[in-house]
Coordinates of C-alpha atoms and ligand atoms in Angstrom, one line a residue:
X1 CA -9.1 17.3 25.2
X2 CA -12.1 15.0 25.7
X3 CA -14.7 17.5 24.5
X4 CA -18.2 16.2 25.2
X5 CA -17.0 12.7 25.7
X6 CA -16.8 11.0 29.1
X7 CA -13.5 9.2 28.3
X8 CA -10.7 9.6 25.7
X9 CA -11.5 6.1 24.6
X10 CA -15.1 7.1 23.6
X11 CA -13.7 10.1 21.7
X12 CA -11.1 8.0 20.0
X13 CA -13.7 5.4 18.9
X14 CA -15.9 8.1 17.5
X15 CA -13.0 9.7 15.6
X16 CA -12.4 6.6 13.5
X17 CA -14.3 7.5 10.3
X18 CA -12.3 10.7 10.1
X19 CA -8.9 9.5 11.0
X20 CA -9.2 6.3 8.9
X21 CA -10.3 8.7 6.0
X22 CA -7.2 10.8 6.5
X23 CA -4.9 7.8 6.7
X24 CA -6.4 6.3 3.5
X25 CA -6.1 9.7 1.7
X26 CA -2.4 9.5 2.4
X27 CA -1.9 6.0 1.1
X28 CA -4.2 6.1 -1.8
X29 CA -4.5 8.2 -4.9
X30 CA -8.3 8.4 -4.6
X31 CA -8.8 10.4 -7.8
X32 CA -7.0 7.7 -9.9
X33 CA -8.3 4.8 -7.8
X34 CA -4.7 3.6 -7.1
X35 CA -2.7 2.6 -4.0
X36 CA 0.5 4.5 -3.6
X37 CA 3.7 2.4 -3.5
X38 CA 6.0 3.5 -0.8
X39 CA 9.4 4.7 -2.0
X40 CA 12.2 2.2 -1.8
X41 CA 10.1 -0.9 -1.5
X42 CA 10.2 -3.2 -4.5
X43 CA 7.5 -5.8 -3.9
X44 CA 8.4 -7.6 -7.1
X45 CA 11.8 -8.6 -5.8
X46 CA 10.5 -10.0 -2.5
X47 CA 9.8 -13.6 -1.8
X48 CA 8.3 -13.1 1.6
X49 CA 7.6 -10.5 4.2
X50 CA 8.2 -10.7 8.0
X51 CA 5.7 -8.8 10.2
X52 CA 6.2 -8.3 13.9
X53 CA 4.5 -6.3 16.6
X54 CA 2.9 -6.5 20.1
X55 CA -0.7 -6.5 21.4
X56 CA -3.2 -4.9 19.3
X57 CA -0.6 -3.9 16.6
X58 CA 0.1 -7.7 16.3
X59 CA -3.5 -8.3 15.6
X60 CA -3.4 -5.7 12.8
X61 CA -0.4 -7.7 11.4
X62 CA -2.4 -11.0 11.6
X63 CA -5.2 -9.4 9.5
X64 CA -2.6 -8.1 7.0
X65 CA -1.3 -11.6 6.5
X66 CA -4.6 -12.6 5.0
X67 CA -4.5 -9.6 2.7
X68 CA -0.9 -9.9 1.5
X69 CA -1.2 -13.6 0.9
X70 CA -4.4 -13.3 -1.0
X71 CA -4.0 -10.1 -2.9
X72 CA -0.2 -10.1 -3.5
X73 CA 0.4 -13.9 -3.3
X74 CA 3.4 -13.3 -1.1
X75 CA 4.1 -15.5 1.9
X76 CA 3.9 -13.7 5.2
X77 CA 5.6 -14.6 8.5
X78 CA 4.3 -13.0 11.5
X79 CA 5.2 -13.2 15.1
X80 CA 4.8 -11.4 18.4
X81 CA 7.9 -9.2 18.8
X82 CA 9.0 -10.7 22.1
X83 CA 9.0 -14.1 20.5
X84 CA 10.5 -13.2 17.1
X85 CA 13.6 -11.8 18.7
X86 CA 14.5 -15.0 20.5
X87 CA 13.2 -17.6 18.0
X88 CA 16.2 -17.1 15.8
X89 CA 14.3 -17.5 12.5
X90 CA 16.5 -17.6 9.4
X91 CA 16.2 -14.2 7.9
X92 CA 17.2 -13.2 4.4
X93 CA 19.5 -10.2 3.8
X94 CA 17.6 -7.9 1.5
X95 CA 14.2 -9.3 2.8
X96 CA 11.6 -6.9 4.1
X97 CA 10.5 -6.7 7.8
X98 CA 7.4 -4.6 8.6
X99 CA 7.1 -3.5 12.2
X100 CA 3.7 -2.2 13.5
X101 CA 3.6 0.2 16.5
X102 CA 1.3 3.0 17.6
X103 CA 3.9 4.6 19.9
X104 CA 6.9 3.6 18.0
X105 CA 8.7 3.0 21.3
X106 CA 7.7 -0.5 22.3
X107 CA 10.8 -2.2 23.6
X108 CA 10.3 -5.6 22.0
X109 CA 9.3 -4.2 18.6
X110 CA 12.3 -1.9 18.6
X111 CA 14.6 -4.7 19.5
X112 CA 13.1 -6.8 16.7
X113 CA 13.7 -4.0 14.3
X114 CA 17.4 -3.8 15.3
X115 CA 17.8 -7.5 15.1
X116 CA 16.3 -7.6 11.5
X117 CA 18.5 -4.6 10.5
X118 CA 21.6 -6.5 11.8
X119 CA 20.6 -9.4 9.5
X120 CA 20.6 -7.0 6.6
X121 CA 16.9 -6.7 6.2
X122 CA 15.1 -3.7 4.9
X123 CA 12.8 -2.1 7.5
X124 CA 9.4 -0.5 7.0
X125 CA 7.3 0.6 9.9
X126 CA 3.7 1.4 10.4
X127 CA 3.7 4.0 13.1
X128 CA 1.4 6.6 14.6
X129 CA 4.1 8.7 16.2
X130 CA 6.4 9.6 13.3
X131 CA 9.0 11.2 15.6
X132 CA 9.4 7.9 17.5
X133 CA 12.6 5.7 17.7
X134 CA 11.0 3.0 15.5
X135 CA 10.2 5.5 12.8
X136 CA 13.7 7.1 13.0
X137 CA 15.4 3.7 12.6
X138 CA 13.2 2.5 9.7
X139 CA 14.1 2.7 6.0
X140 CA 10.5 3.4 5.1
X141 CA 7.8 5.0 7.3
X142 CA 4.2 4.2 6.7
X143 CA 2.4 6.7 8.9
X144 CA -1.1 6.1 10.4
X145 CA -2.7 9.5 10.7
X146 CA -4.7 8.7 13.8
X147 CA -3.5 11.7 15.8
X148 CA -2.6 11.3 19.5
X149 CA -4.2 8.3 21.1
X150 CA -4.6 8.9 24.9
X151 CA -6.7 5.9 26.0
X152 CA -4.4 3.0 27.0
X153 CA -6.7 0.6 25.1
X154 CA -5.8 1.1 21.4
X155 CA -8.8 1.8 19.1
X156 CA -8.3 4.4 16.4
X157 CA -4.6 3.5 16.1
X158 CA -5.7 -0.1 15.3
X159 CA -8.2 0.8 12.5
X160 CA -5.6 3.2 11.0
X161 CA -3.0 0.5 11.1
X162 CA -5.4 -1.8 9.2
X163 CA -6.3 0.9 6.7
X164 CA -2.5 1.5 6.0
X165 CA -1.8 -2.2 5.7
X166 CA -4.9 -2.7 3.4
X167 CA -3.6 0.1 1.1
X168 CA -0.1 -1.4 1.1
X169 CA -1.4 -4.9 0.3
X170 CA -3.2 -3.5 -2.7
X171 CA 0.0 -1.7 -3.8
X172 CA 1.9 -4.9 -3.4
X173 CA -0.7 -6.9 -5.3
X174 CA -0.5 -4.4 -8.2
X175 CA 3.3 -4.3 -8.2
X176 CA 3.6 -8.1 -8.3
X177 CA 1.2 -8.3 -11.2
X178 CA -1.4 -10.3 -9.2
X179 CA -4.0 -7.5 -9.4
X180 CA -5.2 -6.0 -12.6
X181 CA -6.0 -2.3 -13.0
X182 CA -9.7 -3.1 -12.5
X183 CA -9.0 -5.2 -9.4
X184 CA -7.0 -2.3 -7.9
X185 CA -9.8 0.2 -8.7
X186 CA -12.4 -2.0 -7.1
X187 CA -10.4 -2.6 -3.9
X188 CA -9.5 1.1 -3.7
X189 CA -13.2 2.0 -4.2
X190 CA -14.1 -0.3 -1.2
X191 CA -11.5 1.6 0.9
X192 CA -12.8 5.0 -0.2
X193 CA -16.3 3.9 1.0
X194 CA -15.1 2.6 4.3
X195 CA -15.2 5.8 6.5
X196 CA -18.9 6.1 5.7
X197 CA -19.6 2.5 6.6
X198 CA -17.6 3.0 9.8
X199 CA -19.8 6.0 10.7
X200 CA -22.9 3.9 10.1
X201 CA -21.5 1.2 12.4
X202 CA -21.0 3.7 15.2
X203 CA -24.8 4.1 15.2
X204 CA -25.1 0.7 16.8
X205 CA -23.9 2.2 20.1
X206 CA -27.3 2.4 21.9
X207 CA -28.0 -1.3 21.2
X208 CA -24.4 -2.3 22.2
X209 CA -24.8 -0.4 25.4
X210 CA -27.8 -2.5 26.3
X211 CA -25.9 -5.7 25.5
X212 CA -23.0 -4.5 27.6
X213 CA -25.2 -4.4 30.6
X214 CA -25.5 -8.2 30.5
X215 CA -21.9 -8.7 29.5
X216 CA -20.9 -6.8 32.6
X217 CA -22.3 -9.7 34.7
X218 CA -20.2 -12.4 33.0
X219 CA -17.0 -13.8 34.3
X220 CA -15.7 -15.0 31.0
X221 CA -16.5 -14.5 27.4
X222 CA -15.5 -16.2 24.2
X223 CA -15.0 -14.4 20.9
X224 CA -15.1 -16.4 17.6
X225 CA -14.3 -15.6 14.0
X226 CA -13.0 -17.1 10.8
X227 CA -10.6 -15.6 8.3
X228 CA -9.8 -12.0 9.0
X229 CA -12.6 -12.0 11.6
X230 CA -10.4 -14.3 13.7
X231 CA -7.8 -11.6 14.6
X232 CA -10.7 -9.2 15.1
X233 CA -12.2 -11.7 17.6
X234 CA -8.8 -11.8 19.4
X235 CA -8.8 -8.0 19.4
X236 CA -12.3 -7.9 20.8
X237 CA -11.3 -10.3 23.6
X238 CA -8.2 -8.2 24.4
X239 CA -10.2 -5.0 24.6
X240 CA -12.7 -6.6 27.0
X241 CA -9.8 -8.0 29.2
X242 CA -7.9 -4.7 29.3
X243 CA -10.7 -2.4 30.4
X244 CA -13.4 -4.5 32.1
X245 CA -11.1 -7.1 33.6
X246 CA -13.5 -9.8 32.4
X247 CA -11.6 -12.9 31.2
X248 CA -12.1 -13.3 27.5
X249 CA -10.5 -15.4 24.7
X250 CA -10.5 -15.0 21.0
X251 CA -10.6 -18.2 19.0
X252 CA -10.8 -19.3 15.4
X253 CA -14.4 -20.5 15.2
X254 CA -13.2 -23.9 13.7
X255 CA -11.2 -24.5 16.9
X256 CA -14.3 -24.4 19.1
X257 CA -14.7 -28.2 19.0
X258 CA -11.0 -28.7 19.8
X259 CA -11.3 -27.5 23.3
X260 CA -13.0 -24.2 24.2
X261 CA -16.5 -25.7 23.8
X262 CA -15.9 -27.4 27.2
X263 CA -16.2 -24.0 28.8
X264 CA -19.7 -23.3 27.3
X265 CA -22.6 -23.2 29.7
X266 CA -25.5 -20.8 30.4
X267 CA -23.2 -18.3 32.0
X268 CA -20.9 -18.0 29.0
X269 CA -21.4 -15.3 26.5
X270 CA -20.0 -16.1 23.0
X271 CA -19.5 -13.2 20.6
X272 CA -19.4 -14.5 17.0
X273 CA -18.1 -12.3 14.2
X274 CA -19.6 -13.6 11.0
X275 CA -19.9 -11.5 7.8
X276 CA -22.2 -13.2 5.3
X277 CA -19.5 -14.9 3.2
X278 CA -18.5 -18.4 2.0
X279 CA -17.6 -19.4 5.6
X280 CA -20.9 -18.2 7.1
X281 CA -22.7 -21.6 7.1
X282 CA -19.8 -23.2 9.0
X283 CA -19.9 -20.5 11.6
X284 CA -23.7 -20.9 12.0
X285 CA -23.1 -24.5 12.9
X286 CA -20.6 -23.4 15.5
X287 CA -23.2 -21.1 17.0
X288 CA -25.7 -23.8 17.1
X289 CA -23.3 -26.0 19.0
X290 CA -22.9 -23.1 21.5
X291 CA -26.7 -22.6 21.8
X292 CA -27.3 -26.3 22.3
X293 CA -25.1 -26.1 25.4
X294 CA -27.0 -23.1 26.7
X295 CA -24.3 -20.6 25.8
X296 CA -25.5 -17.1 25.0
X297 CA -24.6 -16.1 21.4
X298 CA -24.2 -12.6 20.3
X299 CA -23.9 -12.7 16.5
X300 CA -22.3 -9.7 14.8
X301 CA -23.1 -9.9 11.1
X302 CA -24.5 -7.9 8.1
X303 CA -28.1 -7.8 6.9
X304 CA -27.7 -10.9 4.7
X305 CA -26.2 -12.9 7.6
X306 CA -29.0 -11.7 9.9
X307 CA -31.6 -12.9 7.4
X308 CA -29.9 -16.2 7.0
X309 CA -29.6 -16.8 10.8
X310 CA -33.3 -15.9 11.0
X311 CA -33.5 -14.4 14.4
X312 CA -32.1 -17.6 16.1
X313 CA -29.5 -15.5 18.0
X314 CA -29.2 -12.0 19.5
X315 CA -27.8 -10.1 16.5
X316 CA -25.9 -6.9 15.9
X317 CA -26.3 -5.9 12.3
X318 CA -23.4 -3.9 10.8
X319 CA -23.5 -2.5 7.3
X320 CA -22.9 -4.7 4.3
X321 CA -19.4 -4.2 2.8
X322 CA -16.8 -5.9 0.6
X323 CA -15.1 -8.7 2.4
X324 CA -11.8 -6.8 2.1
X325 CA -12.9 -4.0 4.5
X326 CA -14.8 -6.0 7.1
X327 CA -12.0 -6.0 9.7
X328 CA -12.2 -2.2 10.1
X329 CA -16.0 -2.4 10.4
X330 CA -16.2 -5.3 12.9
X331 CA -13.5 -3.8 15.1
X332 CA -16.0 -1.0 16.0
X333 CA -18.6 -3.1 17.8
X334 CA -15.8 -4.9 19.6
X335 CA -14.5 -1.6 21.0
X336 CA -17.9 -0.3 21.9
X337 CA -18.8 -3.5 23.6
X338 CA -15.7 -3.5 25.8
X339 CA -16.1 0.2 26.5
X340 CA -19.7 0.1 27.7
X341 CA -19.1 -3.0 29.7
X342 CA -16.2 -1.3 31.5
X343 CA -18.4 1.8 32.0
X344 CA -21.1 -0.3 33.7
X345 CA -18.5 -1.9 35.9
X346 CA -17.0 1.5 36.9
X347 CA -13.4 0.7 35.9
X348 CA -10.9 3.3 35.0
X349 CA -11.4 3.1 31.2
X350 CA -8.6 5.3 30.0
X351 CA -6.1 4.1 32.5
X352 CA -6.8 0.5 33.2
X353 CA -4.9 -1.1 36.2
X354 CA -1.5 -2.5 35.6
X355 CA -1.2 -1.2 32.0
X356 CA 0.9 1.5 30.4
X357 CA 0.3 3.2 27.1
X358 CA 3.7 2.4 25.9
X359 CA 5.7 -0.6 27.1
X360 CA 9.3 0.5 26.9
X361 CA 10.7 -2.4 29.0
X362 CA 10.8 -6.0 28.1
Ligands
M6R401 O1 2.6 1.3 20.8 P1 2.5 -0.1 20.3 O2 1.5 -0.2 19.2 O3 3.8 -0.7 19.9 O4 1.9 -0.9 21.5 C1 1.7 -2.3 21.4 C2 0.9 -2.8 22.5 O5 1.5 -2.5 23.8 C3 -0.6 -2.2 22.5 O6 -1.2 -2.4 21.3 C4 -1.4 -2.8 23.7 O7 -1.7 -4.1 23.4 C5 -2.7 -2.0 23.9 N1 -2.9 -1.8 25.3 C6 -3.9 -2.6 23.2 O8 -5.1 -2.0 23.6

């Protein structure tokens, strides 16, 4: 039930610190500061991993690619399930395919699973519904403990997918000898702290509600990010499209000059996700390019980033965290921004037009 919330989506956004905490407790040994290795997966033997999923779950996979490549030094292929199936990529028998799906019933993701299985691959799935077809047909199940997600726009399932994949990337890094015991402890500690930081982030809601009032007047919006913030920018744009019907696009900030900047004028809001890290300066120069053309920047950053940008742009300040866990934190303002924009516009937030919770046809 919705309880005191106006929509399931609002409730599901608010539940995230709890359900991400439960999900992490399942995949980590918090007392020992270790990530659990799923039975049957030998990361040492693998020379690459193929990820596939649709929609928001695909964006979780895009974030995971950064983690697995950096922390476990394992090459990752990732493709949208509807493309993967027909692309005929050469697949290695004995290789690992990881499918990501909240419902576990998405037709394209299931077909990809079966295709990979026919090619002799080992199948692991990150699923929220553990009684689903995708879960049943997998060799290893990595559950997200999000509980039922009713809102058609995925929120808590996404951050639980990220939490699961983050824990798995640490386990892979350790198994492959890339991460030391200390590295593992440090990364696990940053995950243990995450639910508290997510709860902090939710407190931005009143400020986001005010910003959403303006965003509701826009016809289009751009979302920019670098590194793991790039898939989160795409997820932010997808959320806005799905429930407010405002056209939005997520771009790698470095691509701005290669096309989308042509769209920027006084009417164009540009949401920039920029934790204060080694890429921050580059992103600031992208924001200045937007501002110089009259575009309205909304900077989402941490206290250090806000200090550095020195009040040049409208800023949402999320808590400071390790770079590793920023995707789960920055996802929250993206969800809240889309939610409040949709509420202002009076759309059917939980049941947006033309969309189904689970897409069981191609
Ligand atoms: O159930 P799945 O995770 O396989 O669903 C995949 C997509 O259909 C889903 O994420 C969709 O993009 C959502 N509406 C996103 O909010």
